[in-house]
Short mmCIF file of C-alpha atoms in Angstrom, two decimals:
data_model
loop_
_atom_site.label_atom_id
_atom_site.label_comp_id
_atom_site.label_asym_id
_atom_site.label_seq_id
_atom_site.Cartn_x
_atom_site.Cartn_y
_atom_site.Cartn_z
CA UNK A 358 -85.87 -47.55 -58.80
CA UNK A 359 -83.62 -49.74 -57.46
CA UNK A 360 -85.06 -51.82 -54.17
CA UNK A 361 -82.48 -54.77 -53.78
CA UNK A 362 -81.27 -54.18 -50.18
CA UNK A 363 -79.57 -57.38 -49.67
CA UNK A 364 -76.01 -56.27 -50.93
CA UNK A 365 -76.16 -52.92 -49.54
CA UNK A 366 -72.80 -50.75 -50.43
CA UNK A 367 -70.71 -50.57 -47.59
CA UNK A 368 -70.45 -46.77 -48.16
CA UNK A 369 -74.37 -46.29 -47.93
CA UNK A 370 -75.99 -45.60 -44.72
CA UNK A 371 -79.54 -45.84 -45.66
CA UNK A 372 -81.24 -47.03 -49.60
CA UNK A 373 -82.95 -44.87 -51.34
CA UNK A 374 -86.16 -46.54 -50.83
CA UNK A 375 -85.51 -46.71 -47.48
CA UNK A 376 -85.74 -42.87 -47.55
CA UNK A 377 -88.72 -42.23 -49.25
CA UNK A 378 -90.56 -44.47 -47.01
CA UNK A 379 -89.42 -42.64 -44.18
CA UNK A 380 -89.94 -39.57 -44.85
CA UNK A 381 -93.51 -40.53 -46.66
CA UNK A 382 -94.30 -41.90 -43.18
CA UNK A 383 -93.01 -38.75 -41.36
CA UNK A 384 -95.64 -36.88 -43.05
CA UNK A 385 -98.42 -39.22 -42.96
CA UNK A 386 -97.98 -39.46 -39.32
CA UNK A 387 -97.69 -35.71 -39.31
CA UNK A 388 -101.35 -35.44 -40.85
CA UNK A 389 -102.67 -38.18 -38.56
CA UNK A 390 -101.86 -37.01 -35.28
CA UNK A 391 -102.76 -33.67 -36.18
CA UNK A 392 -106.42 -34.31 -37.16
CA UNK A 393 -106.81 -37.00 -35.27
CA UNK A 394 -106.16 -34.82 -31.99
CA UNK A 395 -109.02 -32.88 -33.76
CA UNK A 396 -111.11 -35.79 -34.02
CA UNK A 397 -110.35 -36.47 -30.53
CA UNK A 398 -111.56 -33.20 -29.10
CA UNK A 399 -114.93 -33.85 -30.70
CA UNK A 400 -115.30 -36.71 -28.49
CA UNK A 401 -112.55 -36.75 -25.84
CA UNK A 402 -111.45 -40.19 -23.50
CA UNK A 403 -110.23 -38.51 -21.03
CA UNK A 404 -110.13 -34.70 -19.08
CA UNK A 405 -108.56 -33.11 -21.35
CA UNK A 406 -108.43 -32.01 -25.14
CA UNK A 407 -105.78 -30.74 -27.63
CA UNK A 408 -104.92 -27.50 -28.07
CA UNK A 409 -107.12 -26.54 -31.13
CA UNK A 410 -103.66 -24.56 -32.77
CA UNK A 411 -101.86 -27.95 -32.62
CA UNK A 412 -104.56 -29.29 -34.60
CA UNK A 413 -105.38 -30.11 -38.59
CA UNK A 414 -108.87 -29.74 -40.26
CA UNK A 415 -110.62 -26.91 -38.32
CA UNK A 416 -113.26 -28.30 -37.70
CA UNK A 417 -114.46 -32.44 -37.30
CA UNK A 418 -115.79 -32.73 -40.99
CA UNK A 419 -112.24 -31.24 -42.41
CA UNK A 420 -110.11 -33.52 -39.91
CA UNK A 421 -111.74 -36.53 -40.78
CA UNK A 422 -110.84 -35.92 -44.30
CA UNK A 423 -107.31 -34.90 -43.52
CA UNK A 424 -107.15 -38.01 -41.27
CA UNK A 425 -108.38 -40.36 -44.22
CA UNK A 426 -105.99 -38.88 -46.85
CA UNK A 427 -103.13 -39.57 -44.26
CA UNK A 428 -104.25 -43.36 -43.59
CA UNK A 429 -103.78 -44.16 -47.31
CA UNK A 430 -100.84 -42.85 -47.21
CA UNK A 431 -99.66 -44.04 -44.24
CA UNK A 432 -101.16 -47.80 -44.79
CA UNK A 433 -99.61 -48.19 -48.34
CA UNK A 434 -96.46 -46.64 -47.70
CA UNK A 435 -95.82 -48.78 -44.63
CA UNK A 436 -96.51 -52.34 -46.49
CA UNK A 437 -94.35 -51.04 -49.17
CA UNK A 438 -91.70 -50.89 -46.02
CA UNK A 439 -93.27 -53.96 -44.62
CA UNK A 440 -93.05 -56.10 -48.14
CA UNK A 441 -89.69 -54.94 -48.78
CA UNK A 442 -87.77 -55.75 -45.37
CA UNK A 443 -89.32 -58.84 -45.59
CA UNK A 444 -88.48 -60.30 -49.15
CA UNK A 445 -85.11 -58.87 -49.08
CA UNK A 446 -84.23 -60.51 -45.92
CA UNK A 447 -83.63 -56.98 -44.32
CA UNK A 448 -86.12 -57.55 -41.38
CA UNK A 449 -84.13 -60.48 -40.18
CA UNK A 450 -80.86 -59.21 -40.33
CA UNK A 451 -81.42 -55.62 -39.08
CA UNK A 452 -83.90 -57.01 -35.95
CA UNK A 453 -82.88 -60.64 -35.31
CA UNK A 454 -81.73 -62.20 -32.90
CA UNK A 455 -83.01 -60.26 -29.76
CA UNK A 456 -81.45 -61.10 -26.51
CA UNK A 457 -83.15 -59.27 -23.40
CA UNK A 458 -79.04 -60.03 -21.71
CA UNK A 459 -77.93 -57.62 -24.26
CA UNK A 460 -81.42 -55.25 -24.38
CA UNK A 461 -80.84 -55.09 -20.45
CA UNK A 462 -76.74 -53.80 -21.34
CA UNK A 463 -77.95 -51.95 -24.05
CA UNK A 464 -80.41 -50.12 -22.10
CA UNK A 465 -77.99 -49.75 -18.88
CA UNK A 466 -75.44 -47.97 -21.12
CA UNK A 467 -78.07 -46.07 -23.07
CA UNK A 468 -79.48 -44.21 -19.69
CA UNK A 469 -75.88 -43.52 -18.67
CA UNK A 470 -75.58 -41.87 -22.11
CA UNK A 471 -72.51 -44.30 -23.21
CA UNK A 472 -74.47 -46.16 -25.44
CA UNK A 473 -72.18 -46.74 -28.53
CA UNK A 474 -73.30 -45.92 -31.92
CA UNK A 475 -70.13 -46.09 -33.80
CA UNK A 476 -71.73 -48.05 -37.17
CA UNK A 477 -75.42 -46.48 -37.95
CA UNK A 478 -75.88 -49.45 -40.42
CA UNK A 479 -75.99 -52.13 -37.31
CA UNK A 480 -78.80 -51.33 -34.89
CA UNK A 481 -78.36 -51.95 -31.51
CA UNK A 482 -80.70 -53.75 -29.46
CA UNK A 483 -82.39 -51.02 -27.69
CA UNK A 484 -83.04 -49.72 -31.37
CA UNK A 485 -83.94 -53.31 -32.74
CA UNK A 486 -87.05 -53.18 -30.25
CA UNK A 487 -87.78 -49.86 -30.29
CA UNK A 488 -88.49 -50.15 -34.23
CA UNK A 489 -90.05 -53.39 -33.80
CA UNK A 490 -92.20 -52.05 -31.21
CA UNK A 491 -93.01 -49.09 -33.39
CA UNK A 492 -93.98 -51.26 -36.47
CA UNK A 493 -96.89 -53.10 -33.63
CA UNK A 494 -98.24 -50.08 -32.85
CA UNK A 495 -98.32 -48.94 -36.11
CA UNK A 496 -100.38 -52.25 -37.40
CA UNK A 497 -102.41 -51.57 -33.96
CA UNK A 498 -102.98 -48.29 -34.97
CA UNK A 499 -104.21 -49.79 -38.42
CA UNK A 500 -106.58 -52.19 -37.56
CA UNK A 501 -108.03 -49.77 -34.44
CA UNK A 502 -108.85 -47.17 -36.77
CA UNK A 503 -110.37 -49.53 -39.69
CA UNK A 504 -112.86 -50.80 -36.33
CA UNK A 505 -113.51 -47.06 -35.97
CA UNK A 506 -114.19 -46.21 -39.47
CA UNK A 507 -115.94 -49.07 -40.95
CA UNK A 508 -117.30 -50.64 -37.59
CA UNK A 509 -120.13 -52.42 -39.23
CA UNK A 510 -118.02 -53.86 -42.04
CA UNK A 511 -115.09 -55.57 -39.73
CA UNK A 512 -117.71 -57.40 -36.98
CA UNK A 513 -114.66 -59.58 -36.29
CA UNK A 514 -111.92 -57.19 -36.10
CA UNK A 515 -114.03 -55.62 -33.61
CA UNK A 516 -114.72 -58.16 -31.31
CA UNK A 517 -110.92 -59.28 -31.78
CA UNK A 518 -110.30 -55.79 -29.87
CA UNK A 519 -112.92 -55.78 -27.44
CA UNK A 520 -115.97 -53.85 -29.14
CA UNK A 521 -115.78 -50.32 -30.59
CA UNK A 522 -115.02 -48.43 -27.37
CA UNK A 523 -111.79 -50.26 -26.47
CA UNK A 524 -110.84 -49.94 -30.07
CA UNK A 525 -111.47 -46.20 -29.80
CA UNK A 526 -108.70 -46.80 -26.25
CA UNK A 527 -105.87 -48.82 -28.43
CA UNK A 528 -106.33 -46.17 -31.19
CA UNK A 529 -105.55 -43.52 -28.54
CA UNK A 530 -102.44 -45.74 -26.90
CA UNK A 531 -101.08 -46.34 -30.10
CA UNK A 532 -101.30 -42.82 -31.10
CA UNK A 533 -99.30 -41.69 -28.14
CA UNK A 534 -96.46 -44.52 -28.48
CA UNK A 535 -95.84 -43.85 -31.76
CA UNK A 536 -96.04 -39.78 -30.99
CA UNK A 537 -93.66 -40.84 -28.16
CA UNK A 538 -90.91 -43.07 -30.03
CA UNK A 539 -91.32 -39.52 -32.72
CA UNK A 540 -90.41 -37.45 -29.54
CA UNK A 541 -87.79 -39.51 -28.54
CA UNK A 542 -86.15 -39.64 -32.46
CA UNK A 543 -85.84 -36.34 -32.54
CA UNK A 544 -84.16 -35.73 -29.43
CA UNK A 545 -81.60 -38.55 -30.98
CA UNK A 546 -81.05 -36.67 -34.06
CA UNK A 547 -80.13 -33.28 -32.69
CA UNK A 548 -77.83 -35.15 -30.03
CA UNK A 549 -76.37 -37.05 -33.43
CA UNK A 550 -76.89 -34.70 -36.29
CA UNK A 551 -75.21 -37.09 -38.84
CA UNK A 552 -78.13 -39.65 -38.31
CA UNK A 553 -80.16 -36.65 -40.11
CA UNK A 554 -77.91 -36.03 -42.99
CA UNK A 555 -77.80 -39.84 -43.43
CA UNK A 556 -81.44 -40.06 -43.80
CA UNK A 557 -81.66 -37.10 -46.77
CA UNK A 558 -78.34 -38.12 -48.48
CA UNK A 559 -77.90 -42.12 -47.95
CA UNK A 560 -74.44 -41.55 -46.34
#
């Protein structure tokens, strides 16, 4: 399989391994929210609790091993993402530079829905921070839930995020960005179906 992404064709929208890492991560996150709300019920935060149909596992014992399954999939799949953009140079060139004059434009224009789009190979800013903003909750999300599950084996981790309990918070917060920026994708695909087609076909 072909990974160089540094001489993309101009005709192709999105690599192939750009794809599969996507749509690996849809489904990882798909099976981690699930059973994680699951998980969550068991021991709620706050006043309220998932509904139990919105849920995967059935019971804490099966969404704990749901939720485990999806972290190895979601951990290795996003360094694969991770490793790539950075050796090929694509995480510079897709994100960098970031100017908060243009995010503060960008942002204008995007809440007066005249936010152009014309070119879905260049990001715009409000995109370039929204994905990099995604990819620090994700590694939040990462190092959270490795406090929760091996607490005793990460002593530093888990005073680097406050002691177990706050980890079990910045779990939760990171959960509901990420669940949020998903919310907020999908809304942008069916306004933009081509963005969808793009993601299955390259182009």
């Amino acid at each position: 399989m072909n990974i160089t992404v540094s001489k993309d064709k101009t005709d192709v929208v999105h690599p192939l391994w750009l794809r599969l890492t996507h749509w690996c991560n849809a489904l990882a996150m798909l099976i981690m929210v699930t059973s994680g709300w699951r998980i969550y019920n068991a021991s709620p935060l706050f006043d309220f609790r998932f509904i139990n149909q919105l849920t995967l596992g059935g019971w804490l014992g099966g969404a704990l091993q749901w939720h485990f399954a999806g972290m190895w999939l979601f951990g290795i799949n996003g360094l694969f993402y991770l490793l790539i953009n950075l050796f090929s140079g694509r995480l510079k060139r897709r994100f960098w530079p970031l100017s908060p004059r243009q995010l503060g434009s960008d942002l204008l224009a995007a809440l007066r829905g005249r936010l152009q789009h014309a070119d879905p190979r260049q990001y715009n800013t409000v995109q370039r921070v929204a994905y990099l903003l995604v990819m620090a909750a994700s590694l939040l999300a990462v190092l959270s839930g490795l406090v929760l599950w091996k607490s005793v084996q990460f002593p530093l981790l888990r005073q680097l995020l406050g002691g177990y309990e706050t980890a079990r918070y910045l779990h939760f917060f990171a959960m509901a960005g990420l669940v949020g920026f998903v919310a907020i994708h999908l809304l942008m695909v069916a306004l933009v179906p081509r963005t969808l087609l793009a993601m299955l076909r390259g182009r």
